[in-house]
Coordinates of C-alpha atoms in Angstrom, one line a residue:
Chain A
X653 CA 0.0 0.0 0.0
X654 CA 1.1 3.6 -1.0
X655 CA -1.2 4.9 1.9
X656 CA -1.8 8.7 1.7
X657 CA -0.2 10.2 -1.3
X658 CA -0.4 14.1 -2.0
X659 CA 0.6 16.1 -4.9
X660 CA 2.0 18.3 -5.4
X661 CA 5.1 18.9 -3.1
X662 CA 5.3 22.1 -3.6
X663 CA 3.6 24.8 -5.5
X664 CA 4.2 28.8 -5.2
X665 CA 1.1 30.7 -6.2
X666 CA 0.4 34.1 -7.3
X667 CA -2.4 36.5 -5.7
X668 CA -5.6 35.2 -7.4
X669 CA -4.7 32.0 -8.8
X670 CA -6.8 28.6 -8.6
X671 CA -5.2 24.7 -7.8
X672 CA -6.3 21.7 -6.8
X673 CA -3.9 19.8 -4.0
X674 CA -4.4 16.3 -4.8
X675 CA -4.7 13.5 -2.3
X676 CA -5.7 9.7 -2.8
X677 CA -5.8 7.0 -0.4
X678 CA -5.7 3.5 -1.6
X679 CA -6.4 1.8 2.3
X680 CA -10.3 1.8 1.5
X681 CA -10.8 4.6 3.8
X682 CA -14.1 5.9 4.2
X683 CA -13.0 8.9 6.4
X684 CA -10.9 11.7 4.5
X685 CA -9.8 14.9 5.9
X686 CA -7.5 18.4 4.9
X687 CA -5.7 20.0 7.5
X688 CA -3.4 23.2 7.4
X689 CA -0.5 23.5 8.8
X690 CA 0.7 26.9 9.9
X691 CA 4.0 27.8 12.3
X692 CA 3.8 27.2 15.7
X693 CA -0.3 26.6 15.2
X694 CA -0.8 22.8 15.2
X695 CA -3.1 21.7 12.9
X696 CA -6.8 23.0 11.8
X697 CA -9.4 21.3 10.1
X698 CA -10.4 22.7 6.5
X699 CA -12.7 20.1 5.5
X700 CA -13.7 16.7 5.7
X701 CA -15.6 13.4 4.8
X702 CA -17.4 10.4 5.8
X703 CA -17.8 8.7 2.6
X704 CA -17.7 9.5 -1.1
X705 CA -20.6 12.0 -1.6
X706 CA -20.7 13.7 1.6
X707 CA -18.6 16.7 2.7
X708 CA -18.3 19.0 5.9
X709 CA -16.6 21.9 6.7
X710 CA -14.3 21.8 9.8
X711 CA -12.9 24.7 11.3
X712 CA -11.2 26.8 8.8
X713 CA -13.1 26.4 5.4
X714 CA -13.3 29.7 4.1
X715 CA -12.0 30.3 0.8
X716 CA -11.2 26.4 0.1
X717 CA -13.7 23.8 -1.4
X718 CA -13.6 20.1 -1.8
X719 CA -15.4 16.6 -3.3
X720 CA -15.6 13.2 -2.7
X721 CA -16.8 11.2 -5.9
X722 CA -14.7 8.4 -4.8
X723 CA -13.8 6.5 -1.6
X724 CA -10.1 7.0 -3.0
X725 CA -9.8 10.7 -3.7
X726 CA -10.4 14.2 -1.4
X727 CA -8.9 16.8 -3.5
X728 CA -9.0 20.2 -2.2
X729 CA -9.8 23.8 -4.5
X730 CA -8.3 27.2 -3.9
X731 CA -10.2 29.4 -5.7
X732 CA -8.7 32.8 -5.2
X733 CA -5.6 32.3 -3.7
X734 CA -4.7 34.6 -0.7
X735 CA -1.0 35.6 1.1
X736 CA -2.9 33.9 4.1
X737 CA -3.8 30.7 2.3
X738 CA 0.0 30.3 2.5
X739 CA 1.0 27.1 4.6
X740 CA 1.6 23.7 5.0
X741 CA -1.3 20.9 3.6
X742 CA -1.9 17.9 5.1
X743 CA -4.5 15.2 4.0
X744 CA -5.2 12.5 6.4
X745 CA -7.4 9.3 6.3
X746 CA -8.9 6.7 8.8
X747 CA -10.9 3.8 8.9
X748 CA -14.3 4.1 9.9
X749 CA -14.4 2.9 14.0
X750 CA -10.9 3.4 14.2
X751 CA -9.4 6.5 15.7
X752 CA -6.2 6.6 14.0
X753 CA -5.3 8.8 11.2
X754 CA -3.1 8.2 8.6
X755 CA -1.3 11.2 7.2
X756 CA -0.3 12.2 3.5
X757 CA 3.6 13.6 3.1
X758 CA 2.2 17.3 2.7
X759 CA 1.9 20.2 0.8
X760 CA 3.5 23.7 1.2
X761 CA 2.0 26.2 -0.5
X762 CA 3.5 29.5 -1.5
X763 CA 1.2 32.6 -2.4
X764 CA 2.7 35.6 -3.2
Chain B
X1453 CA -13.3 25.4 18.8
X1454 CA -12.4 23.4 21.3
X1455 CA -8.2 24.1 21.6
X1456 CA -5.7 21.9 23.6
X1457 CA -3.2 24.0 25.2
X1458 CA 0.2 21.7 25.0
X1459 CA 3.5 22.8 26.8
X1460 CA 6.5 22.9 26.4
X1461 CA 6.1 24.4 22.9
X1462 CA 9.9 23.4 22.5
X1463 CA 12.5 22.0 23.9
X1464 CA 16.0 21.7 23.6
X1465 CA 18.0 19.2 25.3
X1466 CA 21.3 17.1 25.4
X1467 CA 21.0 13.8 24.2
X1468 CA 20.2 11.1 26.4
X1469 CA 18.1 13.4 28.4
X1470 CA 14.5 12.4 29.3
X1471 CA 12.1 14.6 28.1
X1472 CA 8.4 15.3 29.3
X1473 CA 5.3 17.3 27.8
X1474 CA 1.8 17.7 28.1
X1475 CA -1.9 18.4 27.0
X1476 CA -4.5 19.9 28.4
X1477 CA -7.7 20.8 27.8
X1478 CA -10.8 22.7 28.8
X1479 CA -13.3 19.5 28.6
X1480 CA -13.5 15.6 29.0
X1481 CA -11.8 14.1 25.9
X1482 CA -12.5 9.9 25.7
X1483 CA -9.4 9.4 23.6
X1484 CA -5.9 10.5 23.1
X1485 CA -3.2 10.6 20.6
X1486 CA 0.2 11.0 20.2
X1487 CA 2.2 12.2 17.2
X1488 CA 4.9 12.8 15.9
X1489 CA 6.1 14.9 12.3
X1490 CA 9.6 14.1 11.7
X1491 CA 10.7 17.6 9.0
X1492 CA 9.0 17.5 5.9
X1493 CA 6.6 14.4 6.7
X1494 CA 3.2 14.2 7.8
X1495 CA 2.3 13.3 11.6
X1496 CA 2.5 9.6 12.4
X1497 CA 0.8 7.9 15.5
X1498 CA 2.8 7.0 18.6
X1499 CA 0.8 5.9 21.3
X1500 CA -3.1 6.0 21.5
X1501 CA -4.8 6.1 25.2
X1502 CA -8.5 5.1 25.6
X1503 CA -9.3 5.1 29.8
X1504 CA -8.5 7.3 32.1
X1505 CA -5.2 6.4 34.5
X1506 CA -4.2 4.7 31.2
X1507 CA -0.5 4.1 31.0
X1508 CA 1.2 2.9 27.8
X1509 CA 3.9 2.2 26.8
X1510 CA 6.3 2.2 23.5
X1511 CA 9.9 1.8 23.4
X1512 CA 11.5 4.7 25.1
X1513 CA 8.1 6.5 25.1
X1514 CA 5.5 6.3 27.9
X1515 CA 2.0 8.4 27.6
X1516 CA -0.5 8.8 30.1
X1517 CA -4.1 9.5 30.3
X1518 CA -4.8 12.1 33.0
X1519 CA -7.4 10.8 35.5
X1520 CA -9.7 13.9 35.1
X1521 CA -9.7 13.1 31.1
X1522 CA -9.0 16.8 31.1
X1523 CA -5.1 16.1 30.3
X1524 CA -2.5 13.7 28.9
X1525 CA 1.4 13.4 29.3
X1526 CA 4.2 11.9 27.1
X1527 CA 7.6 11.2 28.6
X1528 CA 10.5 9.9 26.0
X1529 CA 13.8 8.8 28.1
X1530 CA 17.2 8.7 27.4
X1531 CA 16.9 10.7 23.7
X1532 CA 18.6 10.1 20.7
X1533 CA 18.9 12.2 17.6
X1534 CA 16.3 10.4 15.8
X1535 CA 13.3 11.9 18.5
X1536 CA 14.0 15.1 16.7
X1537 CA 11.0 16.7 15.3
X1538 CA 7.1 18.3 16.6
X1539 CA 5.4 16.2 18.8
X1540 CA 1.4 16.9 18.7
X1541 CA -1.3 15.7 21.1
X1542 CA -4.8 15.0 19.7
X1543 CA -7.9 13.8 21.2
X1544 CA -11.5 13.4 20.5
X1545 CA -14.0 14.5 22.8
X1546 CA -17.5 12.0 22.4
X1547 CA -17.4 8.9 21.3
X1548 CA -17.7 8.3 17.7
X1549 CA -16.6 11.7 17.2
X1550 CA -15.6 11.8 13.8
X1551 CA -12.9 14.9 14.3
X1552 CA -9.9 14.7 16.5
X1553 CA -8.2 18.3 17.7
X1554 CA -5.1 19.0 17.6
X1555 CA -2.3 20.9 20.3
X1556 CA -0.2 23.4 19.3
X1557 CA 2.7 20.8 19.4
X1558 CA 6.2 20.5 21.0
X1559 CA 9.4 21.0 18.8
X1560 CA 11.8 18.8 20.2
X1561 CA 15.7 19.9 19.5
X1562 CA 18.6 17.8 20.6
X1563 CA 21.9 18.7 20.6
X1564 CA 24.4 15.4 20.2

């Protein structure tokens, strides 16, 4: 198994400009969640998901949306990318009943 | 939304030293988590706690369930270069909660 995989590694953005951080999970997960990653903040909750077709925001969702049209794949949207969108992505997933989650490698994200 | 307050939010320490931190929060948390983010990588699961007065045990590690289920403490003895890295608590409050909060986290630094 691969586990959590997230592309891309890096990616420096301009003021205004979209992406989509990718993140699959090939553990058969049924839970699915984005977290950011800022300095000396821990990590917040963007979004997550029970199951492919259903979404809920977490703690910090402005300015971010997401999808679930498989039990594989959570990928997360910046629309209008923001100098306070900058930070560090995480994507995590965990089997339903089980409290552990499994974490992705990351994504730090530039905006400029 | 609910925040744990974790302490120390870094250390730095000679190796071989034992090392000690902590969680608390504000309200009853059923479950706690340990984890660690080695630089560049995503957080991965040390030591899970389920009942209060709960001690467990990994290697060199040793976590702790407070018996108010307000708190939790990790202790890592005789440190090697390897424990460098952020440490984070996490816990979910209900059972069948299907979001886990985060600390702030603890950057461990050791000096050889």
């Amino acid at each position: 198994n691969a586990g959590v995989t997230q592309t891309p590694k890096f990616r420096i953005l301009k003021i205004g400009q979209s992406m989509t951080l990718q993140c699959t999970q090939d553990m058969n997960h049924n839970y699915m969640y984005w977290y950011r990653q800022d300095p000396g903040m821990g990590l917040k909750l963007i979004y997550y998901s029970v199951g492919a077709g259903i979404t809920d925001k977490g703690e910090v969702p402005n300015g971010y949306n997401v999808s679930r049209s498989t039990t594989e794949d959570f990928p997360l949207r910046l629309e209008l990318a923001a100098p306070s969108q900058t930070s560090v992505y995480f994507c995590a997933s965990r089997l339903t009943g089980a409290d552990e989650q499994f974490f992705g490698p990351g994504t730090r994200l530039t905006v400029l | 939304g609910q925040q744990l307050n974790q302490s120390p939010q870094s250390m730095f320490i000679q190796e071989g030293e034992d090392v000690s931190m902590n969680c608390t929060s504000s309200s009853i948390f059923n479950t706690w988590l340990w984890y660690k983010q080695d630089p560049g990588e995503g957080p991965v699961l040390l030591i899970a706690l389920y009942k209060a007065g709960e001690l467990t045990s990994n290697g060199r590690l040793t976590a702790q369930f407070g018996i108010t289920r307000k708190d939790s403490f990790l202790n890592i003895s005789a440190s090697i270069p390897s424990d460098v890295g952020i440490y984070f608590c996490a816990g979910k409050e209900v059972q069948g909660a299907q979001k886990l909060v985060f600390g702030q986290g603890t950057r461990l630094t050791i000096n050889p």
